[in-house]
Amino acid sequence: MDHDSFDQSASTLGNINNMQVSLNIKGPYPEMSGGSDVSPPKEEGLREKYLRSISLAESSPQEAIVLLESVQKDVSALSLFSSNETIEDVSTKSISFLSLEHFLAVAFTNLPAAQGKMHERKAHILRSIDLWSAFLGRLERLELLSNEDIKEYHELMEEVDLSKAMSPANRDTKIARFKARQEAKKEMELLKALRERRSRFDIDPDEEIDGHDEDSLERDLALKQLTIYKVEALDNWSQSKRELPMIEMMVREEEERQGSEKHLGQATNVDKRPRPSGQPLQLTRITKDATGQILIKRDEVRSKVFRPGWNQPTMSLEELGEREYLQAIEREERQKQAESEQAKQPRRYEDLVRDGMEDDAQLVDASAALDRDWDDFKDENPRGSGNKHAMRGDKNF
C-alpha cells in the first residue's frame, strides 16, 4: 500500500470511529440523547416558561398542560438529559426540569371531570400515573431515591385490581413522608437565608461561605426542592391508585345506565325542553309564625337531596390519629424543654448532690445563696415563735 492510500484509509477509519462515538452518546431514547451544551439565552427563556407553567398546574390545569407539553418538547429537542449520565453530569440549571413530568401529572389530576364522563377522569388518572412512573424512574436512574423510596416505587408499579378497593396507606409511611418533607423544607430555608446573605453582602460567586460557593448553593437548593417533589409524587400516586377502583365503579354504572336508557327507548323520548343552565330546582315554602305573619322561604332542592340529617365528620379516623400523634410529639418536646429548664434552676445543695450536679459552679453558688437565705429566715423566725396559744391559761393545769 502506498503512502497516499494509507492516509486515505486512516482518515476513513477515523470518520467511522467518530460516527460510532456520536451514536453511542445519543443512547437508546431520542428524547434523552446528547449532552447539556445549550445556548444560555434559549435555556433561560425555557426556564421562565417552565416556571410560569408550573404555577398554573393547580389553578388552571388545562393551560398548564399545554405549556408543560410544549416545554417537554423543547427539553427533548435541546437534549438536556442523557440516559447514561449521573446526577453529577446534569448541570445545575437543568436540575429543575427533572420535575417536569411530576407537574404535568399534577395538572392532569386537577382537570375537572364533567358529569356523566367519568371515563375521561379515569384516562386522566392513568395518564398521571404514567407520568409519575417516568419521573420517579428517572430519579432512580440518577440515584436520587433512597432504598425505602425505591421499594415503595416498585410497589406502586404493580398492577391495580380495579374490581376491589385498595387498603389505606400505611400510617408509618405517611408519617415518614411528612417528616421528610418538613426536613427538606427546613434545609431549604437555611440555604435560602445563606443565598440572601451572599446577595446582601455582594459576595464573589467563587468565594465559599459555610462550605458553599454560589453554584454549589444553587445546586443544593435545586436538589432539596426535587426531594420535596419526590415525596409529593409518591403521595399523589398512592392516592390516585386508591381512587381508580371508585372511578371504575362509576364508569360501569354510567355504561349500565346508558345501556338501560337505550334499551327502554328513553334516550329518544326524554324531555328536551331547555332549562336554565346553572340554576337548580327551587322550592318555595309558605308558613306562618307564632304571630300569624306569613313567612316565605325558598330552598334549593338539588343541594339537599342527598344530604343526611346529621352532622358529618370533618376528618377521617386516620387523619385524627395522625393529628393526635403530632400533638403528642409536640407535648413531649415541651415537657423535655421544661425539664431541661427546671434542671438549671437553683435549689438546695443536697438536692444538687442527689442529682449529680454538684460540679456545676454556677448552680453551687446559687444553691449557697439559697441556703444562706433559708438560714437567715430560720434565725429571724425561731421554731415555735408563732405558737401564741401556748402562753394562755394556767400552766399548773
Short mmCIF file of C-alpha atoms in Angstrom, two decimals, residues 183-371:
data_model
loop_
_atom_site.label_atom_id
_atom_site.label_comp_id
_atom_site.label_asym_id
_atom_site.label_seq_id
_atom_site.Cartn_x
_atom_site.Cartn_y
_atom_site.Cartn_z
CA GLU A 183 -36.92 18.33 56.98
CA ALA A 184 -36.31 19.22 53.32
CA LYS A 185 -38.28 22.47 53.71
CA LYS A 186 -36.27 23.40 56.82
CA GLU A 187 -32.98 22.79 54.99
CA MET A 188 -34.23 24.84 52.05
CA GLU A 189 -34.99 27.77 54.34
CA LEU A 190 -31.42 27.67 55.66
CA LEU A 191 -29.99 27.58 52.14
CA LYS A 192 -32.24 30.46 51.04
CA ALA A 193 -31.08 32.51 54.03
CA LEU A 194 -27.48 31.82 53.04
CA ARG A 195 -28.21 32.88 49.45
CA GLU A 196 -29.85 36.09 50.67
CA ARG A 197 -26.81 36.83 52.83
CA ARG A 198 -24.48 36.34 49.86
CA SER A 199 -26.61 38.69 47.77
CA ARG A 200 -26.83 41.30 50.54
CA PHE A 201 -23.07 41.46 51.04
CA ASP A 202 -22.32 41.16 47.29
CA ILE A 203 -20.01 38.18 47.77
CA ASP A 204 -17.97 36.89 44.84
CA PRO A 205 -19.58 33.76 43.23
CA ASP A 206 -16.42 31.65 43.72
CA GLU A 207 -15.99 32.60 47.39
CA GLU A 208 -17.22 29.98 49.86
CA ILE A 209 -19.41 30.70 52.90
CA ASP A 210 -20.40 27.82 55.20
CA GLY A 211 -18.93 25.39 52.68
CA HIS A 212 -20.90 26.73 49.69
CA ASP A 213 -19.96 28.85 46.72
CA GLU A 214 -22.75 30.26 44.56
CA ASP A 215 -23.01 27.28 42.18
CA SER A 216 -22.99 24.60 44.91
CA LEU A 217 -25.57 26.60 46.87
CA GLU A 218 -27.96 26.81 43.91
CA ARG A 219 -27.37 23.11 43.19
CA ASP A 220 -28.21 22.05 46.75
CA LEU A 221 -31.36 24.22 46.65
CA ALA A 222 -32.49 22.55 43.42
CA LEU A 223 -31.83 19.06 44.81
CA LYS A 224 -33.73 19.80 48.04
CA GLN A 225 -36.67 21.08 46.01
CA LEU A 226 -36.51 17.88 43.95
CA THR A 227 -36.68 15.88 47.20
CA ILE A 228 -39.95 17.62 48.11
CA TYR A 229 -41.38 16.89 44.65
CA LYS A 230 -40.33 13.23 45.04
CA VAL A 231 -42.30 12.90 48.30
CA GLU A 232 -45.32 14.63 46.74
CA ALA A 233 -45.19 12.31 43.72
CA LEU A 234 -45.18 9.17 45.88
CA ASP A 235 -48.07 10.51 47.96
CA ASN A 236 -50.18 11.61 44.97
CA TRP A 237 -49.50 8.38 43.08
CA SER A 238 -50.68 6.33 46.07
CA GLN A 239 -53.87 8.40 46.39
CA SER A 240 -54.58 8.14 42.65
CA LYS A 241 -54.27 4.35 42.73
CA ARG A 242 -56.80 4.20 45.57
CA GLU A 243 -59.13 6.44 43.57
CA LEU A 244 -59.08 4.21 40.48
CA PRO A 245 -61.41 1.43 41.79
CA MET A 246 -64.07 4.02 42.69
CA ILE A 247 -63.79 5.65 39.27
CA GLU A 248 -64.03 2.25 37.58
CA MET A 249 -67.25 1.52 39.50
CA MET A 250 -68.72 4.88 38.45
CA VAL A 251 -67.75 4.21 34.81
CA ARG A 252 -69.57 0.86 34.91
CA GLU A 253 -72.65 2.50 36.44
CA GLU A 254 -72.70 5.12 33.68
CA GLU A 255 -72.39 2.45 31.00
CA GLU A 256 -75.21 0.39 32.55
CA ARG A 257 -77.45 3.44 32.85
CA GLN A 258 -76.84 4.43 29.24
CA GLY A 259 -77.48 0.86 28.11
CA SER A 260 -80.77 0.63 30.02
CA GLU A 261 -81.95 4.00 28.68
CA LYS A 262 -81.18 2.90 25.14
CA HIS A 263 -82.95 -0.44 25.69
CA LEU A 264 -86.10 1.18 27.09
CA GLY A 265 -86.19 3.88 24.44
CA GLN A 266 -85.72 6.65 26.96
CA ALA A 267 -82.78 8.14 25.17
CA THR A 268 -85.03 9.47 22.38
CA ASN A 269 -88.08 10.36 24.49
CA VAL A 270 -86.51 12.46 27.18
CA ASP A 271 -87.76 15.94 27.87
CA LYS A 272 -85.72 18.21 25.54
CA ARG A 273 -87.14 21.50 26.75
CA PRO A 274 -84.30 23.92 27.50
CA ARG A 275 -83.61 24.59 31.16
CA PRO A 276 -81.71 27.49 32.61
CA SER A 277 -78.09 26.45 32.94
CA GLY A 278 -76.56 26.57 36.39
CA GLN A 279 -79.89 27.12 38.20
CA PRO A 280 -81.05 24.27 40.47
CA LEU A 281 -84.67 23.40 41.13
CA GLN A 282 -86.18 25.71 43.74
CA LEU A 283 -88.97 25.05 46.22
CA THR A 284 -90.96 27.84 47.86
CA ARG A 285 -92.24 27.21 51.38
CA ILE A 286 -95.04 29.39 52.79
CA THR A 287 -95.65 29.11 56.54
CA LYS A 288 -96.85 31.24 59.47
CA ASP A 289 -95.00 32.19 62.62
CA ALA A 290 -96.48 32.46 66.16
CA THR A 291 -97.97 35.92 65.44
CA GLY A 292 -99.65 34.77 62.24
CA GLN A 293 -97.16 36.52 59.95
CA ILE A 294 -96.71 34.71 56.64
CA LEU A 295 -93.15 33.51 56.04
CA ILE A 296 -91.87 32.72 52.56
CA LYS A 297 -88.68 30.68 52.21
CA ARG A 298 -87.06 29.32 49.09
CA ASP A 299 -84.99 26.16 49.22
CA GLU A 300 -82.63 24.84 46.59
CA VAL A 301 -83.77 21.25 46.39
CA ARG A 302 -80.86 19.82 44.43
CA SER A 303 -78.29 20.82 47.05
CA LYS A 304 -80.17 18.96 49.82
CA VAL A 305 -81.32 15.77 48.08
CA PHE A 306 -78.51 13.50 49.24
CA ARG A 307 -77.57 15.44 52.38
CA PRO A 308 -78.02 13.42 55.61
CA GLY A 309 -79.86 14.89 58.56
CA TRP A 310 -76.91 14.62 60.96
CA ASN A 311 -73.61 16.41 61.14
CA GLN A 312 -70.89 14.82 59.05
CA PRO A 313 -67.35 14.19 60.31
CA THR A 314 -64.78 16.78 59.29
CA MET A 315 -61.87 14.33 59.13
CA SER A 316 -61.21 10.61 58.89
CA LEU A 317 -60.04 8.44 61.76
CA GLU A 318 -56.65 8.16 60.10
CA GLU A 319 -56.30 11.95 59.91
CA LEU A 320 -57.41 12.27 63.54
CA GLY A 321 -54.84 9.70 64.62
CA GLU A 322 -52.08 11.48 62.73
CA ARG A 323 -53.12 14.79 64.26
CA GLU A 324 -53.09 13.35 67.80
CA TYR A 325 -49.72 11.73 67.13
CA LEU A 326 -48.18 15.05 66.07
CA GLN A 327 -49.72 16.76 69.12
CA ALA A 328 -48.23 14.06 71.39
CA ILE A 329 -44.80 14.63 69.85
CA GLU A 330 -45.17 18.36 70.42
CA ARG A 331 -46.21 17.82 74.08
CA GLU A 332 -43.24 15.52 74.63
CA GLU A 333 -40.85 18.15 73.25
CA ARG A 334 -42.38 20.82 75.51
CA GLN A 335 -42.07 18.52 78.52
CA LYS A 336 -38.41 17.80 77.77
CA GLN A 337 -37.74 21.50 77.39
CA ALA A 338 -39.45 22.25 80.72
CA GLU A 339 -37.47 19.51 82.46
CA SER A 340 -34.25 20.88 80.97
CA GLU A 341 -35.05 24.37 82.23
CA GLN A 342 -36.03 23.01 85.65
CA ALA A 343 -32.69 21.20 85.96
CA LYS A 344 -30.90 24.55 85.62
CA GLN A 345 -32.89 26.21 88.44
CA PRO A 346 -31.09 26.85 91.81
CA ARG A 347 -32.01 24.54 94.73
CA ARG A 348 -30.65 23.18 97.98
CA TYR A 349 -27.12 21.82 97.87
CA GLU A 350 -28.22 18.36 99.00
CA ASP A 351 -30.59 18.29 96.02
CA LEU A 352 -27.67 19.10 93.71
CA VAL A 353 -25.68 16.22 95.21
CA ARG A 354 -28.64 13.89 94.76
CA ASP A 355 -28.96 14.89 91.07
CA GLY A 356 -25.19 14.62 90.50
CA MET A 357 -24.81 18.32 89.60
CA GLU A 358 -22.52 19.39 92.45
CA ASP A 359 -19.73 20.12 89.90
CA ASP A 360 -21.70 22.97 88.29
CA ALA A 361 -20.08 26.06 89.86
CA GLN A 362 -22.93 28.38 88.85
CA LEU A 363 -25.58 26.17 90.41
CA VAL A 364 -23.43 25.63 93.54
CA ASP A 365 -23.14 29.40 94.05
CA ALA A 366 -26.88 29.82 93.55
CA SER A 367 -27.65 26.99 95.99
CA ALA A 368 -25.28 28.53 98.58
CA ALA A 369 -27.15 31.82 98.34
CA LEU A 370 -30.42 29.90 98.69
CA ASP A 371 -29.12 28.09 101.79
#
